[in-house]
Tab-separated table of C-alpha atoms in Angstrom:
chain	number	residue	atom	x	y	z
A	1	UNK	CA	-11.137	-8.629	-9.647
A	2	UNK	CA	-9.163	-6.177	-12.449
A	3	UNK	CA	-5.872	-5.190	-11.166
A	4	UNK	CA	-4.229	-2.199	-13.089
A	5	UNK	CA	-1.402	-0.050	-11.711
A	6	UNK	CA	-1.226	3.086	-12.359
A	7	UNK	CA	2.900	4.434	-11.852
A	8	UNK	CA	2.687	7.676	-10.418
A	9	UNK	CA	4.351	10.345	-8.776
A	10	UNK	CA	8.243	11.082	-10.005
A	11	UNK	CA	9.234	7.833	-7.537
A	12	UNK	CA	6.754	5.650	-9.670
A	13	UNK	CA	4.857	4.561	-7.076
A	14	UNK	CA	2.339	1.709	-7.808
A	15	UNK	CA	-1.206	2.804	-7.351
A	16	UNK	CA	-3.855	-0.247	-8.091
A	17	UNK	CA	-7.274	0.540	-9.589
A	18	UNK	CA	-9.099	-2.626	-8.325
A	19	UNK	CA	-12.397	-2.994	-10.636
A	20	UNK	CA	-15.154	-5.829	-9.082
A	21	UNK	CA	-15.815	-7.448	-13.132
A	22	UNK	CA	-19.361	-8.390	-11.294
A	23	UNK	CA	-20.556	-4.311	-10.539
A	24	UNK	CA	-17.791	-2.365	-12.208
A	25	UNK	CA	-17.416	-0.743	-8.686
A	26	UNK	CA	-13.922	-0.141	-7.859
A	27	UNK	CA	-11.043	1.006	-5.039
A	28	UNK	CA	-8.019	2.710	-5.643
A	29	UNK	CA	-5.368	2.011	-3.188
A	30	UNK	CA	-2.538	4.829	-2.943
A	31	UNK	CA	-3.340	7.165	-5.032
A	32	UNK	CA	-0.028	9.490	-4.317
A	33	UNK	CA	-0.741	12.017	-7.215
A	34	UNK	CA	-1.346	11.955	-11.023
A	35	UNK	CA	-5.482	11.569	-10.569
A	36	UNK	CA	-6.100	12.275	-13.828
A	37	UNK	CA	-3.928	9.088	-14.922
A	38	UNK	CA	-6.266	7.412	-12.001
A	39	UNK	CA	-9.179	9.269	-14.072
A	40	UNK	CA	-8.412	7.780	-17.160
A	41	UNK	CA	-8.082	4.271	-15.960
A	42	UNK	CA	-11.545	4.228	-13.991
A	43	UNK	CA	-13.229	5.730	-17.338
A	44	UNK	CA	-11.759	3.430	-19.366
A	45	UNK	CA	-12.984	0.829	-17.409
A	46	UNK	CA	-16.392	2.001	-17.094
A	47	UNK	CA	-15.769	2.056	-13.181
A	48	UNK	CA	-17.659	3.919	-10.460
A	49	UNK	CA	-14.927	4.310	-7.682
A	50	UNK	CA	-16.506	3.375	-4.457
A	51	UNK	CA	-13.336	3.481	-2.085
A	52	UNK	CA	-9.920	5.055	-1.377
A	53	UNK	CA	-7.773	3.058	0.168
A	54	UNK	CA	-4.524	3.672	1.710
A	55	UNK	CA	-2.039	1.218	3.503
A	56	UNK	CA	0.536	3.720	4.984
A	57	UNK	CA	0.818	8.101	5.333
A	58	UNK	CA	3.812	8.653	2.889
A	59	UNK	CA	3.980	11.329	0.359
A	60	UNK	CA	3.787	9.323	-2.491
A	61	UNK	CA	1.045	6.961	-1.807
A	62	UNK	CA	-1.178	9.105	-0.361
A	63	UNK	CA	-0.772	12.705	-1.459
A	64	UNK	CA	-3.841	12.598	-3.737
A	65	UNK	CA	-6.655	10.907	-1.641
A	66	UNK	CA	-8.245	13.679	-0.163
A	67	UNK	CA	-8.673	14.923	-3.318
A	68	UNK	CA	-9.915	11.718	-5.245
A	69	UNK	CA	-12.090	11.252	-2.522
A	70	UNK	CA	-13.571	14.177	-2.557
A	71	UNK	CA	-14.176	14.346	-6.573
A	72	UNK	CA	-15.975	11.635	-6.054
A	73	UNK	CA	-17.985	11.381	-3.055
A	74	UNK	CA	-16.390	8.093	-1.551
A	75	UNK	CA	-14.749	7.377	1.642
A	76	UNK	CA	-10.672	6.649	2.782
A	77	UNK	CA	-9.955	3.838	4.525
A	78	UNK	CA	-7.038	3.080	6.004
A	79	UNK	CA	-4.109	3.281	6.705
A	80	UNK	CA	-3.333	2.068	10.785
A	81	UNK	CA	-4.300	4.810	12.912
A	82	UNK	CA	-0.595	4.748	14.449
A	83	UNK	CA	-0.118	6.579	10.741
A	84	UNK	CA	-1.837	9.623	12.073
A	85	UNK	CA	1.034	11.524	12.124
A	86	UNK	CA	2.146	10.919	8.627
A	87	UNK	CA	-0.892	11.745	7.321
A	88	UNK	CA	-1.264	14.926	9.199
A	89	UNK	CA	2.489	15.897	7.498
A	90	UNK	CA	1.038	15.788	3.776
A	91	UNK	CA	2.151	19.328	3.265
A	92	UNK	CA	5.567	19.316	4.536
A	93	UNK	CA	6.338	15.820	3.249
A	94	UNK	CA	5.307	17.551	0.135
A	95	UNK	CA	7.735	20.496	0.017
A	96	UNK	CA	10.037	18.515	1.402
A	97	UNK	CA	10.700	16.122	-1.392
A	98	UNK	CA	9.281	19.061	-4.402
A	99	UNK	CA	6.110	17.544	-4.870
A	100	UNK	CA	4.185	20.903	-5.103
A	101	UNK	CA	1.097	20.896	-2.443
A	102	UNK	CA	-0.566	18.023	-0.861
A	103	UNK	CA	-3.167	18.067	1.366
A	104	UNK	CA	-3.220	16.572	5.130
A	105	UNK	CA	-5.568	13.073	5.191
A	106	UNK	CA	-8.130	12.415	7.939
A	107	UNK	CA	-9.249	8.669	6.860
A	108	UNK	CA	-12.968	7.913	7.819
A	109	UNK	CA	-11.785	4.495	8.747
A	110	UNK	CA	-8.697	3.519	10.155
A	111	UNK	CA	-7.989	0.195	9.543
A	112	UNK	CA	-6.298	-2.952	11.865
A	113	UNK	CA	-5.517	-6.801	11.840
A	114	UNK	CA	-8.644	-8.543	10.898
A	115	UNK	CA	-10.568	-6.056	9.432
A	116	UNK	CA	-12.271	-6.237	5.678
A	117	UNK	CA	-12.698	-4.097	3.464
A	118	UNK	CA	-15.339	-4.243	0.830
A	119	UNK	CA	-16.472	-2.520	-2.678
A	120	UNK	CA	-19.038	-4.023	-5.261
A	121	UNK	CA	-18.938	-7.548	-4.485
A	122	UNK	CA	-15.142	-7.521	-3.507
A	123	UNK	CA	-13.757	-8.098	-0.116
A	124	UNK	CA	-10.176	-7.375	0.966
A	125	UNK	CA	-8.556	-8.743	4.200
A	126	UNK	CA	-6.875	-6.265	6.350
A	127	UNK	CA	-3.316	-7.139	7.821
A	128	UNK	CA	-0.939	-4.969	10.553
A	129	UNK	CA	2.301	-4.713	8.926
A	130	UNK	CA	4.512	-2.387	10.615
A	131	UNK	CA	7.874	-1.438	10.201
A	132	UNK	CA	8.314	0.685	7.412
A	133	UNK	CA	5.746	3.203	9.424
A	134	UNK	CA	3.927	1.893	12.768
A	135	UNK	CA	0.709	2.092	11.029
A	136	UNK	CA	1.305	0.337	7.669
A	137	UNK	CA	-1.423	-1.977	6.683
A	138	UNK	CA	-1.779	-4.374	3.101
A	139	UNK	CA	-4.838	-5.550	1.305
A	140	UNK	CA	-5.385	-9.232	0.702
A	141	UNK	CA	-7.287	-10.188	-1.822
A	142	UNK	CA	-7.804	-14.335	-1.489
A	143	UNK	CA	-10.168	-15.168	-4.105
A	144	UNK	CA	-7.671	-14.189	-6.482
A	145	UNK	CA	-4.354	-14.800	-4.685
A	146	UNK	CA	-2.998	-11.680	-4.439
A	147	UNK	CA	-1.643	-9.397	-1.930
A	148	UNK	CA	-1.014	-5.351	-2.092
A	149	UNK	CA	1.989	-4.764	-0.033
A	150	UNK	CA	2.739	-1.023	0.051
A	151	UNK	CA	6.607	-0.246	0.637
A	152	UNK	CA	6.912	-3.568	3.315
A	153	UNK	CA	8.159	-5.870	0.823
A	154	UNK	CA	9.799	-5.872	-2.634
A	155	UNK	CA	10.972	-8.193	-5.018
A	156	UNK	CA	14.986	-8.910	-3.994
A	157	UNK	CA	13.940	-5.551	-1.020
A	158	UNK	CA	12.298	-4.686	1.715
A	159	UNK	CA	11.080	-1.101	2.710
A	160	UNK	CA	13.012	1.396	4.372
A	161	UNK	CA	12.871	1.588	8.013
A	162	UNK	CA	14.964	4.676	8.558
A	163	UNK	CA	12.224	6.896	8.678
A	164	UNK	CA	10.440	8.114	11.619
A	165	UNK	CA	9.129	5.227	13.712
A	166	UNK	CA	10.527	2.677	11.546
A	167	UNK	CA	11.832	-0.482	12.787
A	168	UNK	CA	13.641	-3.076	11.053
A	169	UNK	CA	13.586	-6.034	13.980
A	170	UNK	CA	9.390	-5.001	13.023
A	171	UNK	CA	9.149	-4.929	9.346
A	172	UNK	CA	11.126	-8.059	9.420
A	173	UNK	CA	8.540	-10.242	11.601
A	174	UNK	CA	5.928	-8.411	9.335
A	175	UNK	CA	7.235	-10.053	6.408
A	176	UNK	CA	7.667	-13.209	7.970
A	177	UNK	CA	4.872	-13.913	10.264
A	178	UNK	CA	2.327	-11.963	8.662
A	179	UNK	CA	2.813	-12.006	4.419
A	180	UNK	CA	4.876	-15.061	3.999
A	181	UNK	CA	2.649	-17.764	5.565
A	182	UNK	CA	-0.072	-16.380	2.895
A	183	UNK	CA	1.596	-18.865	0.978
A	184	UNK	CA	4.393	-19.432	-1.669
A	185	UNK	CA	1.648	-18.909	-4.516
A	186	UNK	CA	0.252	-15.601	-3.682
A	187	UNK	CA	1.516	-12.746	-5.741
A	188	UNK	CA	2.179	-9.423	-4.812
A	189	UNK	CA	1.914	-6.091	-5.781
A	190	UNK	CA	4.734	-3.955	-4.103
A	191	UNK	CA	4.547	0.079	-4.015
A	192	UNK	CA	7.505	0.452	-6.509
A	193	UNK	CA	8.462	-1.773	-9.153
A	194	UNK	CA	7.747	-5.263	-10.474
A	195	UNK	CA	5.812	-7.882	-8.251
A	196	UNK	CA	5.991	-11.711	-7.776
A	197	UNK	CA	5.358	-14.316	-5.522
A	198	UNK	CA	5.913	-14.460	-1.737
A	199	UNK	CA	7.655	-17.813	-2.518
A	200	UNK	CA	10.184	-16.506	-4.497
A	201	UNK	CA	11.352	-14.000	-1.939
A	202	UNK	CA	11.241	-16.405	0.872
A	203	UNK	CA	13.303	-18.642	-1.227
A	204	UNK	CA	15.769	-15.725	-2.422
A	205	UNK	CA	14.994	-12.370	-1.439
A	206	UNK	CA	18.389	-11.451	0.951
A	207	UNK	CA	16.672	-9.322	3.661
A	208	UNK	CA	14.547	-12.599	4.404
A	209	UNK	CA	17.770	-15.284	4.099
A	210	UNK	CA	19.574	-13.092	6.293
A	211	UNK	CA	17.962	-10.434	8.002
A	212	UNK	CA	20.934	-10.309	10.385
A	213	UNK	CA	23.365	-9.237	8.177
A	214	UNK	CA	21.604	-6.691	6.050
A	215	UNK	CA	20.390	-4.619	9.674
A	216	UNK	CA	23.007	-1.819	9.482
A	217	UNK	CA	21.586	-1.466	5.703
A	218	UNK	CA	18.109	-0.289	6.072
């Protein structure tokens, strides 16, 4: 599986453009805005998107899917359907932050623990990660070792859990009962700036050392 993100949005958000090599059918996961950066990507790659895939309702990671999905004829999945609410606030998260217009998301799938997810010959396991919002889901991709974490984790960070129905005491346990024991190896792909391994932040990312003192914080 191609990874290629795709910043977009004015907070840079990390949309992945997942291509299967095999059937050059792909998934884009968060597609917050900028489709015709999206566009480009799937052209260049000779892809046929199959999917839209979303892991949580905020602005900037899923502003745009109605839209993509429409353009092309494919189905959302995801995020949790605990999420509903988020997605349903598209518009005012919009104005809110000066993002212009966005439209309000009704997935055709909502997504939960244990679930797959498939496109060309791809297959993507579904994890509950709450925390940053109750319905916030990732994509793991274990042929290739690779995990796409949304806002739950990031490298030296963790999400923000001051938002609506955001929990700290939650998105902590997410991290470490649900991503970590993937396995030191496995990279990730967070939803704003550089990845790494899930190792690395176990060993040294703060909010994981201490999660006690950082609470106040976040």
């Amino acid at each position: 599986m191609r990874v290629t993100i795709v910043p977009v949005t004015p907070f840079q958000q990390n949309c992945s453009v997942l291509v299967d090599e095999a059937t050059h059918r792909a998934a884009v996961v968060d597609p917050g805005g900028d489709l015709e950066r999206i566009e480009a990507v799937l052209a260049r790659e000779g892809a046929t998107l199959e999917k839209v895939l979303l892991t949580h309702g905020h602005v900037d990671h899923a502003a745009g899917a109605a839209e993509l999905a429409r353009r092309h004829g494919v189905p959302v999945e995801g995020p949790g359907r605990e999420d509903a609410f988020w997605l349903e606030a598209l518009p005012e998260q919009a104005r809110t932050f000066g993002l212009g217009t966005a439209e309000a998301v009704v997935p055709d799938r909502w997504l939960a623990q244990g679930d797959e997810v498939r496109f060309g010959d791809e297959r993507l396991e579904v994890l509950a990660t709450p925390g940053h919002t109750p319905g916030h889901v990732v994509f793991h991709h274990p042929a290739g070792g690779l995990v796409l974490v949304g806002d739950v984790l990031f490298q030296g960070s963790i999400g923000r859990t001051d938002f609506p129905r955001g929990d700290y005491d939650t998105l902590i346990a997410s991290i470490r009962d649900v991503l970590l024991p993937l396995g030191d190896d496995v990279r990730f792909v967070p939803g704003h700036g550089p990845g790494g391994t899930l190792g690395e932040e176990r060993r040294t990312n703060p909010f994981l050392v201490a999660p006690e003192r950082y609470r106040e914080l976040m």
